[in-house]
mmCIF file of N, CA, C and O in Angstrom:
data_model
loop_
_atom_site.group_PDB
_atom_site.id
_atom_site.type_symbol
_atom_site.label_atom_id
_atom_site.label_comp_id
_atom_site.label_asym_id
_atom_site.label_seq_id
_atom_site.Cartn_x
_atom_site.Cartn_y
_atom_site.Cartn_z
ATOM 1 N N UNK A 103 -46.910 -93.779 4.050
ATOM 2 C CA UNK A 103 -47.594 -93.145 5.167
ATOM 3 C C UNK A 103 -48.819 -92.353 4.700
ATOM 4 O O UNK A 103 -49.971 -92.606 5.054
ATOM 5 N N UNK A 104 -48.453 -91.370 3.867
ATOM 6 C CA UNK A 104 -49.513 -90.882 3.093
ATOM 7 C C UNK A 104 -50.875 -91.741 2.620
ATOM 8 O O UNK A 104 -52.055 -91.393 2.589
ATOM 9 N N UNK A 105 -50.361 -92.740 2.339
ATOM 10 C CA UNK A 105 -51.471 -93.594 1.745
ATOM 11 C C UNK A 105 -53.015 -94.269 2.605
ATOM 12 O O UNK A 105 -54.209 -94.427 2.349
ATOM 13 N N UNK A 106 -51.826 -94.559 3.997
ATOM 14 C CA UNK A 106 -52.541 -95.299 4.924
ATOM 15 C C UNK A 106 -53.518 -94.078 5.524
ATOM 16 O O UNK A 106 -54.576 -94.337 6.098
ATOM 17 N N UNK A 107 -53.015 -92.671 5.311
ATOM 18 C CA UNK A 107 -53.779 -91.328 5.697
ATOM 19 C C UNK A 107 -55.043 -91.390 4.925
ATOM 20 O O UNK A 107 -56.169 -91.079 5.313
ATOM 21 N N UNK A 108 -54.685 -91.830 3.801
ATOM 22 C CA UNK A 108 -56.004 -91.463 2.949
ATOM 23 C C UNK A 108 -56.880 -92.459 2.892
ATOM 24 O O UNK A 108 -58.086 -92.249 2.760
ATOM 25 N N UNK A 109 -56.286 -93.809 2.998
ATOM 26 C CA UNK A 109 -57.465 -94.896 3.340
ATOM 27 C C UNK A 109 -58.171 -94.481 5.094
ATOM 28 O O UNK A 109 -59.356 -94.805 5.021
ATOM 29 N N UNK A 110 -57.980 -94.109 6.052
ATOM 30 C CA UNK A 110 -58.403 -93.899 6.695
ATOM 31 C C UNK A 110 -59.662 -92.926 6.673
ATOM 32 O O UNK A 110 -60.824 -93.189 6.984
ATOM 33 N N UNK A 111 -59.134 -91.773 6.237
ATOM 34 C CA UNK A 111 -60.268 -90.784 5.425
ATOM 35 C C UNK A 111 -61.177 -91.456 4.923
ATOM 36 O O UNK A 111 -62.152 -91.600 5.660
ATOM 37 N N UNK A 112 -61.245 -92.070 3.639
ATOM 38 C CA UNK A 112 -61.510 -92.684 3.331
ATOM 39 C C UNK A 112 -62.880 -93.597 3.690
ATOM 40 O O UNK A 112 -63.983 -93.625 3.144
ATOM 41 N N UNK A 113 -62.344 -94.320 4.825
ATOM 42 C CA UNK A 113 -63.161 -95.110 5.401
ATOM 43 C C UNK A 113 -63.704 -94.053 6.823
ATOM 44 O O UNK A 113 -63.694 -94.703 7.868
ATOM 45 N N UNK A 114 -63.935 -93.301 6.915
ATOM 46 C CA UNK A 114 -64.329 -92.244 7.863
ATOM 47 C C UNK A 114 -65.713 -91.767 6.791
ATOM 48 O O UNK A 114 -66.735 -91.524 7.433
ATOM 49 N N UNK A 115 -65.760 -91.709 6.218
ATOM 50 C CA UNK A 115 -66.033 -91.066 4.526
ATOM 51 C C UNK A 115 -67.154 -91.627 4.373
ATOM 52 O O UNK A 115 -68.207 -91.006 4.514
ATOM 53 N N UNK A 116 -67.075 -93.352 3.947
ATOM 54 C CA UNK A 116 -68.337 -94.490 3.934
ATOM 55 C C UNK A 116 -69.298 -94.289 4.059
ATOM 56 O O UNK A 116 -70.110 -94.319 3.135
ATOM 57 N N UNK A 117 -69.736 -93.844 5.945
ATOM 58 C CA UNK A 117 -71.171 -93.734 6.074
ATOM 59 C C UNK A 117 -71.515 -92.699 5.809
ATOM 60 O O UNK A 117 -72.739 -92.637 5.925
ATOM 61 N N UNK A 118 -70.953 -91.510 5.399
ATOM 62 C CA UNK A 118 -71.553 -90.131 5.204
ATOM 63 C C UNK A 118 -71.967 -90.192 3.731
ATOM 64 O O UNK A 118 -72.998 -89.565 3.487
ATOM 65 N N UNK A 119 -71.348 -90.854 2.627
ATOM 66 C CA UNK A 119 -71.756 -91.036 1.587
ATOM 67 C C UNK A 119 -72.818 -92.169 1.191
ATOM 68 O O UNK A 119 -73.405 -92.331 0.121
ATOM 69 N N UNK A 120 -72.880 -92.869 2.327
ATOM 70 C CA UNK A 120 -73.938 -93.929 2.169
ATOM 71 C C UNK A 120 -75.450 -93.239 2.424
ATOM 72 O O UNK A 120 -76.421 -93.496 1.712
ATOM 73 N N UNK A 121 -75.482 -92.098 3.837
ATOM 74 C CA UNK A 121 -76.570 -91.243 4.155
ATOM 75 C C UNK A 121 -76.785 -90.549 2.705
ATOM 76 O O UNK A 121 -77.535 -91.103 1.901
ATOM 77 N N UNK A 122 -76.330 -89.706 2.471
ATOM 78 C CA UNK A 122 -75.839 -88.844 1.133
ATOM 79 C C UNK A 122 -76.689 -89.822 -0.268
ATOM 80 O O UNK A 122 -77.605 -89.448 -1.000
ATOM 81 N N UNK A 123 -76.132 -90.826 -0.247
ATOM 82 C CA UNK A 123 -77.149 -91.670 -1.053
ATOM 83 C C UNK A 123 -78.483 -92.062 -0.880
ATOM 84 O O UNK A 123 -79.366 -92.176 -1.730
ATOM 85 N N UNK A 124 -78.524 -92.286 0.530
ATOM 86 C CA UNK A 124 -80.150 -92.410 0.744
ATOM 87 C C UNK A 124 -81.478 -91.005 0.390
ATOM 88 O O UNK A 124 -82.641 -90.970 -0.011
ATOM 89 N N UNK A 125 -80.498 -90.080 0.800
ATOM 90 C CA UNK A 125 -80.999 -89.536 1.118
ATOM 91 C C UNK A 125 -81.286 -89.349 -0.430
ATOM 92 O O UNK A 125 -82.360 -89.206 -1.015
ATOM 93 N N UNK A 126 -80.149 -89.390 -0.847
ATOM 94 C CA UNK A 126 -80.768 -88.736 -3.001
ATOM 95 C C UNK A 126 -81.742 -89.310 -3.690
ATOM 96 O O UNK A 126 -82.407 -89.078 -4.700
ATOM 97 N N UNK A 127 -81.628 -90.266 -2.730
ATOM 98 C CA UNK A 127 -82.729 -91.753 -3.278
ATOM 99 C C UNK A 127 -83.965 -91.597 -3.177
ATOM 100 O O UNK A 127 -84.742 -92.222 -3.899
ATOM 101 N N UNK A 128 -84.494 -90.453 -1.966
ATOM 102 C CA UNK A 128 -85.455 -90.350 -1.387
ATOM 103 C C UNK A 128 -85.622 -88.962 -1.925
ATOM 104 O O UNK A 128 -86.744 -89.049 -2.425
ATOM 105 N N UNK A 129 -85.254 -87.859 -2.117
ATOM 106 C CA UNK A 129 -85.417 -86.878 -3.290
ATOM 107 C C UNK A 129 -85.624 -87.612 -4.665
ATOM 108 O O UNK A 129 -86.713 -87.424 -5.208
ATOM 109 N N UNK A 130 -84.747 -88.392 -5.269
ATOM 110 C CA UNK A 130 -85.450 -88.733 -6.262
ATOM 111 C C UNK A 130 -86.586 -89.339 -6.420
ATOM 112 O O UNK A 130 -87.268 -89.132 -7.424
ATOM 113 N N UNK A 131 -86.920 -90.087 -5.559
ATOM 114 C CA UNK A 131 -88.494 -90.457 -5.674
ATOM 115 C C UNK A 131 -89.491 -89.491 -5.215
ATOM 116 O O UNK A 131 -90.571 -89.461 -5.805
ATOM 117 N N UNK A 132 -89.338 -88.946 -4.544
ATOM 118 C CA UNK A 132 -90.146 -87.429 -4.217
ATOM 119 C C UNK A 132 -90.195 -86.942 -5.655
ATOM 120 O O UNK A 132 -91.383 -86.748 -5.916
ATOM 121 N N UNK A 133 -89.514 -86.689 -6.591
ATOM 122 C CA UNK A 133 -89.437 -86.009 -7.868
ATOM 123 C C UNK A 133 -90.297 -86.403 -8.697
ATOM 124 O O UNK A 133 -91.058 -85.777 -9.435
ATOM 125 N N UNK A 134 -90.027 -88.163 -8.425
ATOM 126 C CA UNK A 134 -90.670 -88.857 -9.831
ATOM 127 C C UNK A 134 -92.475 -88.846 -9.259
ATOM 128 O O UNK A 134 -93.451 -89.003 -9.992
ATOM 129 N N UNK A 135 -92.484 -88.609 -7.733
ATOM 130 C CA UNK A 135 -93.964 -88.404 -8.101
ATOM 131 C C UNK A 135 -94.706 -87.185 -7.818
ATOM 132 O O UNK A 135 -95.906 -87.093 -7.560
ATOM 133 N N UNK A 136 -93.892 -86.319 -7.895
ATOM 134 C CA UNK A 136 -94.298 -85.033 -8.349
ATOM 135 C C UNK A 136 -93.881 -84.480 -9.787
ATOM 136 O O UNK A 136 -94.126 -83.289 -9.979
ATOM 137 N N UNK A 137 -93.400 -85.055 -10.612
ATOM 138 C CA UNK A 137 -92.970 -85.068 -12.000
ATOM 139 C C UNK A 137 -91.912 -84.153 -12.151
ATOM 140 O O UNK A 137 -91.840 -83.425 -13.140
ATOM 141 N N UNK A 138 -91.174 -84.141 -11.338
ATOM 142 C CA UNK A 138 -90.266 -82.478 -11.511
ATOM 143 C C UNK A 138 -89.530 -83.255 -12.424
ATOM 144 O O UNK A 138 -89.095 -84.186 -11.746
ATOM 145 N N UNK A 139 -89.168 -83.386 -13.523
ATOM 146 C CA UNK A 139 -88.038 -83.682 -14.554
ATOM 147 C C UNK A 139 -86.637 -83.084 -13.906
ATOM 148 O O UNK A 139 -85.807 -83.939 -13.597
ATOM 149 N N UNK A 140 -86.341 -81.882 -13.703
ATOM 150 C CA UNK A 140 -85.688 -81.425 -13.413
ATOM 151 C C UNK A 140 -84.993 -81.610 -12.051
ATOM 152 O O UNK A 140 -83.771 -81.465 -11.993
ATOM 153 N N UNK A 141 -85.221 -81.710 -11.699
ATOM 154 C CA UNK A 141 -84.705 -82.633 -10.042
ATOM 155 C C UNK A 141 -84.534 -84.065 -10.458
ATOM 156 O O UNK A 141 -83.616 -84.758 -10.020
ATOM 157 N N UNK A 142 -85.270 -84.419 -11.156
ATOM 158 C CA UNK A 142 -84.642 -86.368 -11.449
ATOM 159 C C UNK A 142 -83.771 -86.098 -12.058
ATOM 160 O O UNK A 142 -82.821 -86.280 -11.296
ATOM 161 N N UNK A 143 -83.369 -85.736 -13.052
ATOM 162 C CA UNK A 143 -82.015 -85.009 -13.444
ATOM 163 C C UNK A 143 -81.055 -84.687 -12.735
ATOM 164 O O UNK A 143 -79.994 -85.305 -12.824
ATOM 165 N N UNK A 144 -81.237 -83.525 -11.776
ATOM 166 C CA UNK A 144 -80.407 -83.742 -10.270
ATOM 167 C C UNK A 144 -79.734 -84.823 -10.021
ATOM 168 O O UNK A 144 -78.601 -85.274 -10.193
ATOM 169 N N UNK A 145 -80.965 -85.189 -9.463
ATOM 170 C CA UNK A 145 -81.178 -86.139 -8.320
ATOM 171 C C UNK A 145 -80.293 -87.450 -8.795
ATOM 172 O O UNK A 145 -79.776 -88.198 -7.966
ATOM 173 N N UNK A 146 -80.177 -87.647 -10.215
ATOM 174 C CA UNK A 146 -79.450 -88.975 -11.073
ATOM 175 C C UNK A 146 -78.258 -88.853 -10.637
ATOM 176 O O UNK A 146 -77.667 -89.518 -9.786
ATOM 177 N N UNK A 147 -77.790 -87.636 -11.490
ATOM 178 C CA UNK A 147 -76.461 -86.893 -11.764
ATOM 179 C C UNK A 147 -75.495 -86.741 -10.080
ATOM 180 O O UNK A 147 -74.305 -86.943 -9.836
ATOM 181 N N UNK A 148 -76.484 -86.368 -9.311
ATOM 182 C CA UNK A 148 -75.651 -86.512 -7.920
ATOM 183 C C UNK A 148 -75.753 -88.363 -7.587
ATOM 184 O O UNK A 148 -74.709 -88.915 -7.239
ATOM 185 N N UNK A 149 -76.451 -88.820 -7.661
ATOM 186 C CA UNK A 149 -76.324 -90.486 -7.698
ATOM 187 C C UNK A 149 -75.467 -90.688 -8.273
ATOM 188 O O UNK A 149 -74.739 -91.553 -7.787
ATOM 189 N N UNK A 150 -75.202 -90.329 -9.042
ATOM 190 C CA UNK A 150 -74.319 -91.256 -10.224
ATOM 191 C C UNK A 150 -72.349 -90.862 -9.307
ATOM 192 O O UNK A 150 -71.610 -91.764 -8.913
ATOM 193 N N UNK A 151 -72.037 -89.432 -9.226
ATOM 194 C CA UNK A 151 -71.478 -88.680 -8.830
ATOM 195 C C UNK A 151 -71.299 -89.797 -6.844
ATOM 196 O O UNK A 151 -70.307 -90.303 -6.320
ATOM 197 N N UNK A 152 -72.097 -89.757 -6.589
ATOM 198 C CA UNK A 152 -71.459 -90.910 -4.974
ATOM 199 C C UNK A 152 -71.594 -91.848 -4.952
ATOM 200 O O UNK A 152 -71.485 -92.474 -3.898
ATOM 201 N N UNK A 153 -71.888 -92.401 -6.060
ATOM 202 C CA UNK A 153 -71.735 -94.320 -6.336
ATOM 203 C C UNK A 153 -70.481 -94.140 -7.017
ATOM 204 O O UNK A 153 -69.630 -94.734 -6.355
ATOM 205 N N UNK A 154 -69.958 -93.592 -8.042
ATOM 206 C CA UNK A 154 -68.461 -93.329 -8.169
ATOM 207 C C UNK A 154 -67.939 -93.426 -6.863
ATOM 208 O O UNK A 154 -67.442 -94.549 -6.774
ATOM 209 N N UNK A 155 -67.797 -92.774 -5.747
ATOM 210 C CA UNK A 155 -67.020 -92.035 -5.083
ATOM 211 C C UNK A 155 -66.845 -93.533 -3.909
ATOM 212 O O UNK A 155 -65.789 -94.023 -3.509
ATOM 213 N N UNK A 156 -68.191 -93.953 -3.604
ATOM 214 C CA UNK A 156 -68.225 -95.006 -2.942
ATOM 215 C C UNK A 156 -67.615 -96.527 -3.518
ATOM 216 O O UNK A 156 -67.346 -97.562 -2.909
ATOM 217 N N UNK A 157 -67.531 -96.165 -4.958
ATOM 218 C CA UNK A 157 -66.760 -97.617 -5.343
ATOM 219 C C UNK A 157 -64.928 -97.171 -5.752
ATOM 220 O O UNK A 157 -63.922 -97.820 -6.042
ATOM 221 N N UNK A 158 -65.218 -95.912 -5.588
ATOM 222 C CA UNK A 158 -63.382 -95.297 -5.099
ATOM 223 C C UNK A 158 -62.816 -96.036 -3.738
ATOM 224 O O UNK A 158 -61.793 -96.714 -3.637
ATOM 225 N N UNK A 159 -63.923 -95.660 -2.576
ATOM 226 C CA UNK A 159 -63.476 -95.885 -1.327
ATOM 227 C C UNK A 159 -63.431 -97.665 -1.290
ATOM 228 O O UNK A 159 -62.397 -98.206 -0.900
ATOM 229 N N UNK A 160 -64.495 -98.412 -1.676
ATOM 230 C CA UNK A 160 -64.228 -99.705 -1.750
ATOM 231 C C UNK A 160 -63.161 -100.333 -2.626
ATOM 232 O O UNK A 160 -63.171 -101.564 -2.616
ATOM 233 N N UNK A 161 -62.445 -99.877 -3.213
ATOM 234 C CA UNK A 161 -61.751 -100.140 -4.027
ATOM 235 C C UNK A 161 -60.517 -100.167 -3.472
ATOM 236 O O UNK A 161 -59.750 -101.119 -3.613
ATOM 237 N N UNK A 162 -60.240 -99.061 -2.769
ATOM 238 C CA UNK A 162 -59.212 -99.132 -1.838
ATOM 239 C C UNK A 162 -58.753 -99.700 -0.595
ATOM 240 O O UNK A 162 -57.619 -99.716 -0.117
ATOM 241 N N UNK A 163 -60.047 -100.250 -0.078
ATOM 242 C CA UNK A 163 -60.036 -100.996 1.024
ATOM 243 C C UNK A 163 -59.144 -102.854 1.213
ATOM 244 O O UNK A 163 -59.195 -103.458 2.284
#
């Protein structure tokens, strides 16, 4: 029962992390052409951090 709780979550989850990605996508290129090093750094590190999370949720599906 538990389980089927958390795939639901889960898939509730999807598009908010898919926005969440765009959106980092679009800070990170804002960065790279304003040279902030420091925000592409960010900006990776949180990428990296919801492409994990999104191949959690597909994984379970």
């Amino acid at each position: 029962m538990m389980e089927i709780i958390k795939r639901e979550e889960a898939k509730q989850r999807l598009p908010i992390i898919k926005m969440e990605i765009d959106y980092e996508l679009m800070t990170l290129h804002d960065a790279m052409q304003d040279d902030d090093q420091v925000q592409v750094i960010k900006s990776k590190e949180r990428l990296k951090f919801l492409t994990k999370q999104l191949m959690e949720i597909e994984k379970t599906e």
